[in-house]
Tab-separated table of C-alpha atoms in Angstrom:
chain	number	residue	atom	x	y	z
J	1	MET	CA	-35.278	41.283	19.479
J	2	LYS	CA	-34.016	39.665	22.675
J	3	THR	CA	-30.024	38.580	21.744
J	4	THR	CA	-29.553	42.591	20.186
J	5	ASN	CA	-30.530	43.703	23.191
J	6	GLU	CA	-28.148	41.036	25.165
J	7	ASN	CA	-26.107	41.594	22.764
J	8	LYS	CA	-25.725	45.460	23.643
J	9	LYS	CA	-25.502	45.048	27.271
J	10	THR	CA	-22.526	42.156	26.506
J	11	ILE	CA	-20.627	44.542	24.457
J	12	VAL	CA	-21.140	47.816	27.504
J	13	LYS	CA	-19.645	46.060	29.601
J	14	VAL	CA	-16.616	44.800	28.190
J	15	VAL	CA	-15.961	48.965	27.214
J	16	LYS	CA	-16.276	49.189	31.296
J	17	ILE	CA	-14.463	46.388	31.593
J	18	ILE	CA	-11.764	48.043	29.200
J	19	LEU	CA	-12.016	51.579	30.766
J	20	ILE	CA	-11.336	49.822	34.427
J	21	ILE	CA	-8.283	48.206	33.357
J	22	ALA	CA	-7.047	50.405	31.424
J	23	ILE	CA	-7.263	53.469	34.161
J	24	TRP	CA	-6.027	52.177	37.666
J	25	PRO	CA	-2.446	50.105	36.197
J	26	LEU	CA	-1.702	53.793	34.500
J	27	TYR	CA	-2.743	54.909	37.960
J	28	LEU	CA	-0.869	53.174	40.030
J	29	ILE	CA	2.917	53.709	36.847
J	30	PHE	CA	1.503	57.128	38.220
J	31	LEU	CA	1.840	57.565	41.261
J	32	VAL	CA	5.429	55.238	41.254
J	33	HIS	CA	6.846	57.073	38.908
J	34	LYS	CA	5.904	60.671	40.510
J	35	SER	CA	7.631	58.982	44.113
J	36	GLU	CA	10.146	60.372	45.405
J	37	LYS	CA	11.177	58.191	47.911
J	38	ILE	CA	11.322	54.682	45.136
J	39	GLU	CA	14.437	54.332	44.191
J	40	LYS	CA	15.060	54.645	40.046
J	41	SER	CA	16.365	49.995	40.265
J	42	ALA	CA	13.256	49.607	42.800
J	43	LYS	CA	11.077	51.358	40.632
J	44	LYS	CA	12.503	49.916	37.178
J	45	VAL	CA	11.102	46.210	39.119
J	46	LEU	CA	7.673	47.841	40.125
J	47	TYR	CA	6.855	48.894	36.822
J	48	ILE	CA	7.124	44.940	35.424
J	49	ILE	CA	5.470	44.152	38.216
J	50	LEU	CA	2.554	45.924	37.188
J	51	ALA	CA	2.357	45.726	34.007
J	52	ILE	CA	2.275	41.835	34.577
J	53	VAL	CA	-0.491	42.634	37.000
J	54	SER	CA	-2.777	44.512	34.465
J	55	LEU	CA	-1.941	41.707	31.558
J	56	LEU	CA	-3.581	39.081	34.380
J	57	TRP	CA	-6.306	41.325	35.727
J	58	MET	CA	-7.181	41.341	31.795
J	59	VAL	CA	-7.477	37.921	31.170
J	60	ILE	CA	-10.055	36.832	34.301
J	61	CYS	CA	-12.112	40.030	33.531
J	62	LEU	CA	-12.277	38.907	29.796
J	63	ALA	CA	-13.900	35.029	31.057
J	64	LEU	CA	-15.586	36.231	33.252
J	65	CYS	CA	-16.976	38.751	30.531
J	66	GLN	CA	-17.012	35.295	28.727
J	67	GLY	CA	-19.388	33.083	31.587
J	68	ASP	CA	-21.759	36.061	31.369
J	69	LYS	CA	-23.177	35.183	27.822
J	70	PRO	CA	-26.790	33.368	27.614
J	71	THR	CA	-25.938	29.276	26.909
J	72	ASP	CA	-29.518	27.721	26.607
J	73	THR	CA	-30.082	29.219	22.113
J	74	ASN	CA	-33.283	27.491	22.947
J	75	ASP	CA	-34.717	30.177	25.440
J	76	ILE	CA	-34.472	33.078	22.345
J	77	THR	CA	-37.328	33.860	20.760
J	78	PRO	CA	-39.389	36.815	20.888
J	79	LYS	CA	-40.937	38.814	23.255
J	80	ASN	CA	-44.790	39.676	21.327
J	81	THR	CA	-45.317	36.020	19.606
J	82	PRO	CA	-48.231	34.921	17.716
J	83	ALA	CA	-49.735	31.872	19.330
J	84	VAL	CA	-49.310	28.365	17.501
J	85	THR	CA	-52.268	28.190	15.306
J	86	ASP	CA	-54.728	24.885	16.022
J	87	THR	CA	-54.079	23.580	12.924
J	88	ALA	CA	-50.464	23.127	13.332
J	89	THR	CA	-51.446	21.237	16.518
J	90	THR	CA	-53.283	18.944	14.779
J	91	GLU	CA	-50.893	18.096	12.582
J	92	THR	CA	-48.527	17.667	15.171
J	93	ASP	CA	-50.527	15.196	17.068
J	94	ASN	CA	-51.452	13.044	14.074
J	95	GLN	CA	-47.588	13.351	13.881
J	96	THR	CA	-47.342	11.805	17.095
J	97	GLU	CA	-50.360	9.172	16.177
J	98	LEU	CA	-48.209	7.894	13.036
J	99	PHE	CA	-44.937	6.979	15.183
J	100	THR	CA	-46.504	5.294	17.864
J	101	GLU	CA	-48.796	3.202	15.409
J	102	PRO	CA	-47.006	-0.630	15.943
J	103	VAL	CA	-45.644	-1.448	13.081
J	104	LYS	CA	-46.842	-5.022	11.633
J	105	THR	CA	-43.885	-7.394	11.030
J	106	GLU	CA	-44.013	-10.801	9.570
J	107	PRO	CA	-42.410	-13.616	11.767
J	108	ILE	CA	-39.055	-14.941	10.235
J	109	LYS	CA	-39.093	-17.628	8.039
J	110	THR	CA	-37.408	-20.761	9.171
J	111	GLU	CA	-37.687	-23.354	6.304
J	112	SER	CA	-35.222	-25.264	5.949
J	113	VAL	CA	-32.636	-25.800	2.892
J	114	THR	CA	-34.057	-28.109	-0.186
J	115	ASP	CA	-31.610	-30.870	-1.045
J	116	SER	CA	-31.706	-29.419	-4.563
J	117	GLN	CA	-29.686	-26.232	-2.260
J	118	GLU	CA	-27.332	-27.902	-0.154
J	119	GLU	CA	-26.557	-29.029	-3.585
J	120	ILE	CA	-25.232	-26.303	-5.727
J	121	ILE	CA	-23.722	-24.553	-2.655
J	122	THR	CA	-21.487	-27.536	-2.094
J	123	GLU	CA	-20.844	-27.021	-6.127
J	124	GLU	CA	-19.933	-23.810	-5.180
J	125	MET	CA	-17.300	-24.642	-1.940
J	126	PRO	CA	-13.923	-24.328	-3.675
J	127	ALA	CA	-12.474	-28.040	-3.211
J	128	GLU	CA	-10.310	-27.542	-0.722
J	129	THR	CA	-11.843	-26.267	1.952
J	130	LYS	CA	-14.178	-29.817	1.251
J	131	GLU	CA	-11.721	-31.938	3.015
J	132	PRO	CA	-8.017	-31.902	4.607
J	133	LYS	CA	-4.809	-31.452	2.411
J	134	LYS	CA	-3.561	-35.319	2.282
J	135	PRO	CA	-0.175	-35.857	2.215
J	136	THR	CA	2.068	-36.606	-0.220
J	137	ASN	CA	5.506	-37.440	0.805
J	138	PHE	CA	5.736	-41.148	-0.421
J	139	TYR	CA	9.171	-43.281	-0.044
J	140	ILE	CA	10.557	-44.372	-2.928
J	141	PRO	CA	13.308	-46.722	-3.210
J	142	ASN	CA	14.880	-45.429	-6.414
J	143	GLY	CA	15.657	-41.329	-7.158
J	144	LYS	CA	13.517	-38.235	-5.809
J	145	LEU	CA	9.882	-37.522	-5.583
J	146	LEU	CA	9.845	-34.458	-6.777
J	147	SER	CA	6.165	-33.748	-6.924
J	148	VAL	CA	2.823	-35.175	-5.898
J	149	ILE	CA	-0.262	-33.962	-8.246
J	150	GLU	CA	-4.509	-35.084	-8.486
J	151	GLY	CA	-5.519	-34.210	-11.712
J	152	GLY	CA	-8.514	-35.179	-13.733
J	153	LEU	CA	-11.712	-33.896	-13.459
J	154	SER	CA	-12.142	-35.179	-10.597
J	155	GLY	CA	-9.166	-35.671	-8.902
J	156	ASP	CA	-9.522	-39.232	-9.642
J	157	VAL	CA	-5.648	-38.953	-11.507
J	158	LEU	CA	-2.333	-39.210	-9.476
J	159	VAL	CA	0.157	-37.521	-11.300
J	160	ILE	CA	3.686	-38.690	-9.515
J	161	LYS	CA	7.106	-37.398	-11.362
J	162	VAL	CA	10.444	-38.655	-9.898
J	163	LYS	CA	13.702	-38.190	-10.727
J	164	ILE	CA	16.022	-41.261	-11.752
J	165	GLU	CA	19.770	-42.131	-11.788
J	166	SER	CA	21.403	-44.471	-14.806
J	167	GLN	CA	22.494	-47.888	-13.658
J	168	PHE	CA	23.938	-50.402	-14.676
J	169	SER	CA	21.776	-51.499	-17.695
J	170	ASN	CA	18.858	-50.201	-18.944
J	171	ILE	CA	16.422	-52.893	-17.923
J	172	GLN	CA	17.557	-52.132	-14.584
J	173	THR	CA	16.923	-48.318	-15.364
J	174	ILE	CA	13.539	-49.248	-16.695
J	175	ASN	CA	12.747	-51.730	-13.727
J	176	GLN	CA	13.347	-49.217	-10.418
J	177	ASN	CA	10.738	-47.146	-11.829
J	178	TYR	CA	8.275	-50.132	-11.039
J	179	GLU	CA	9.943	-50.872	-8.290
J	180	ASN	CA	8.963	-46.811	-6.607
J	181	ILE	CA	5.343	-47.368	-8.197
J	182	GLU	CA	4.826	-50.858	-6.791
J	183	GLU	CA	6.395	-49.379	-3.355
J	184	ILE	CA	3.285	-46.005	-3.469
J	185	ILE	CA	0.860	-47.971	-4.652
J	186	ARG	CA	1.429	-50.878	-1.708
J	187	SER	CA	2.472	-47.225	1.439
J	188	ASP	CA	0.439	-47.318	4.080
J	189	MET	CA	-0.244	-43.075	2.618
J	190	TYR	CA	-1.538	-44.034	-0.815
J	191	LYS	CA	-4.668	-47.092	0.988
J	192	GLU	CA	-5.883	-44.140	3.393
J	193	TYR	CA	-5.886	-41.245	1.297
J	194	TYR	CA	-6.005	-42.519	-2.133
J	195	HIS	CA	-6.908	-45.525	-3.073
J	196	ASP	CA	-10.872	-44.542	-2.432
J	197	THR	CA	-10.646	-41.444	-5.539
J	198	VAL	CA	-8.072	-42.923	-7.439
J	199	LYS	CA	-8.110	-44.220	-10.623
J	200	SER	CA	-5.574	-44.370	-12.221
J	201	ILE	CA	-2.130	-43.185	-12.152
J	202	ASP	CA	0.623	-41.576	-14.447
J	203	TYR	CA	3.801	-41.547	-13.306
J	204	TRP	CA	7.173	-40.026	-15.140
J	205	ALA	CA	10.539	-40.207	-14.728
J	206	VAL	CA	13.429	-37.487	-15.755
J	207	ALA	CA	17.262	-38.083	-15.360
J	208	ASP	CA	19.843	-36.207	-16.278
J	209	MET	CA	21.123	-36.244	-19.895
J	210	THR	CA	24.467	-36.884	-21.301
J	211	ASP	CA	24.285	-33.109	-22.516
J	212	GLY	CA	23.994	-31.734	-19.089
J	213	SER	CA	19.941	-30.987	-19.310
J	214	GLU	CA	17.524	-32.558	-18.094
J	215	GLY	CA	15.252	-34.828	-19.891
J	216	LYS	CA	12.493	-36.923	-19.857
J	217	VAL	CA	13.393	-41.455	-19.171
J	218	ILE	CA	10.519	-43.665	-19.100
J	219	SER	CA	6.508	-42.403	-18.833
J	220	PHE	CA	3.609	-44.541	-18.838
J	221	THR	CA	-0.061	-45.584	-16.958
J	222	VAL	CA	-1.349	-47.280	-14.321
J	223	SER	CA	-4.927	-48.181	-14.708
J	224	GLU	CA	-6.865	-48.704	-11.847
J	225	ASN	CA	-7.559	-53.261	-12.661
J	226	THR	CA	-3.153	-53.087	-12.626
J	227	ILE	CA	-3.489	-50.966	-9.105
J	228	ASN	CA	-5.638	-53.320	-7.542
J	229	ASN	CA	-3.148	-56.150	-8.181
J	230	VAL	CA	-0.354	-54.710	-7.064
J	231	LEU	CA	-2.377	-54.521	-3.727
J	232	ASN	CA	-3.106	-58.164	-3.895
J	233	ASN	CA	1.134	-58.966	-3.564
J	234	GLU	CA	1.514	-59.177	-7.517
J	235	HIS	CA	5.215	-58.104	-9.146
J	236	PHE	CA	5.458	-55.839	-12.124
J	237	ASN	CA	8.049	-58.200	-13.705
J	238	PRO	CA	8.994	-58.384	-17.238
J	239	THR	CA	11.797	-59.918	-18.527
J	240	SER	CA	11.616	-58.041	-22.386
J	241	TYR	CA	10.621	-54.863	-23.566
J	242	ASP	CA	7.808	-56.425	-24.994
J	243	GLU	CA	6.495	-57.782	-21.168
J	244	TYR	CA	6.070	-53.777	-20.265
J	245	GLU	CA	2.917	-53.103	-22.116
J	246	GLU	CA	1.039	-56.049	-20.903
J	247	TYR	CA	1.248	-54.046	-17.079
J	248	VAL	CA	1.580	-50.642	-17.990
J	249	GLN	CA	-0.362	-48.446	-20.509
J	250	ASP	CA	0.683	-45.406	-22.699
J	251	LEU	CA	3.953	-46.771	-22.139
J	252	TRP	CA	7.176	-44.205	-23.562
J	253	ILE	CA	10.849	-44.838	-23.211
J	254	LEU	CA	13.147	-43.004	-24.115
J	255	PRO	CA	14.800	-44.429	-27.300
J	256	SER	CA	18.659	-44.816	-26.699
J	257	LEU	CA	17.062	-47.218	-23.654
J	258	THR	CA	15.336	-49.417	-25.595
J	259	LYS	CA	18.605	-50.078	-27.712
């Protein structure tokens, strides 16, 4: 085999190089050692220099030996190999024809999405991606606005929570909530972002109780009809507790405020 012969040649070269490297530095060291003209201190320096030179020479020779190795492994083939048979050639030709045959492709269909598919895609999209987030910083004349949330199955219920303070009388404490809801409905923010979608408003207010806790004071629902009346500049103006339910639905008032 060609590879075996080349390996043997490489080994012979390496052995020769090692012998050469091993012999001539020793010979030089021997000459320096026998010389009487060279002082002892100078001999030590020459020993060190010759040792370094011999090491460098060994590295250089080994590098040259590595460079003599064959690099193309594809050329390592037996000298006496039988010729390739015709059957192998025909198989290769058949394979080449298979690979060179043009691949039949169909044009990509560019049909538009049907209306039903668009409806399905729209329904699967989360609500927050359909439209930008609406502002919720409504102004109220009494108390502090705590939260504004769109509820209901289709976001048609606006839930408003506020915190109020007690007034000089119970009826004033209650009426301040009607002033708050009127202010919210008449605001430009409500008209622009909520009026077209909101069908009712759930309002409830909390306050600090005498025992230090926070409790609900009043809650009610404002219907779509009442919302439109407020937008037409009608006012909540109850004069007695019996009239409150004429303006709102699901009214609940803290019992202590109705005495």
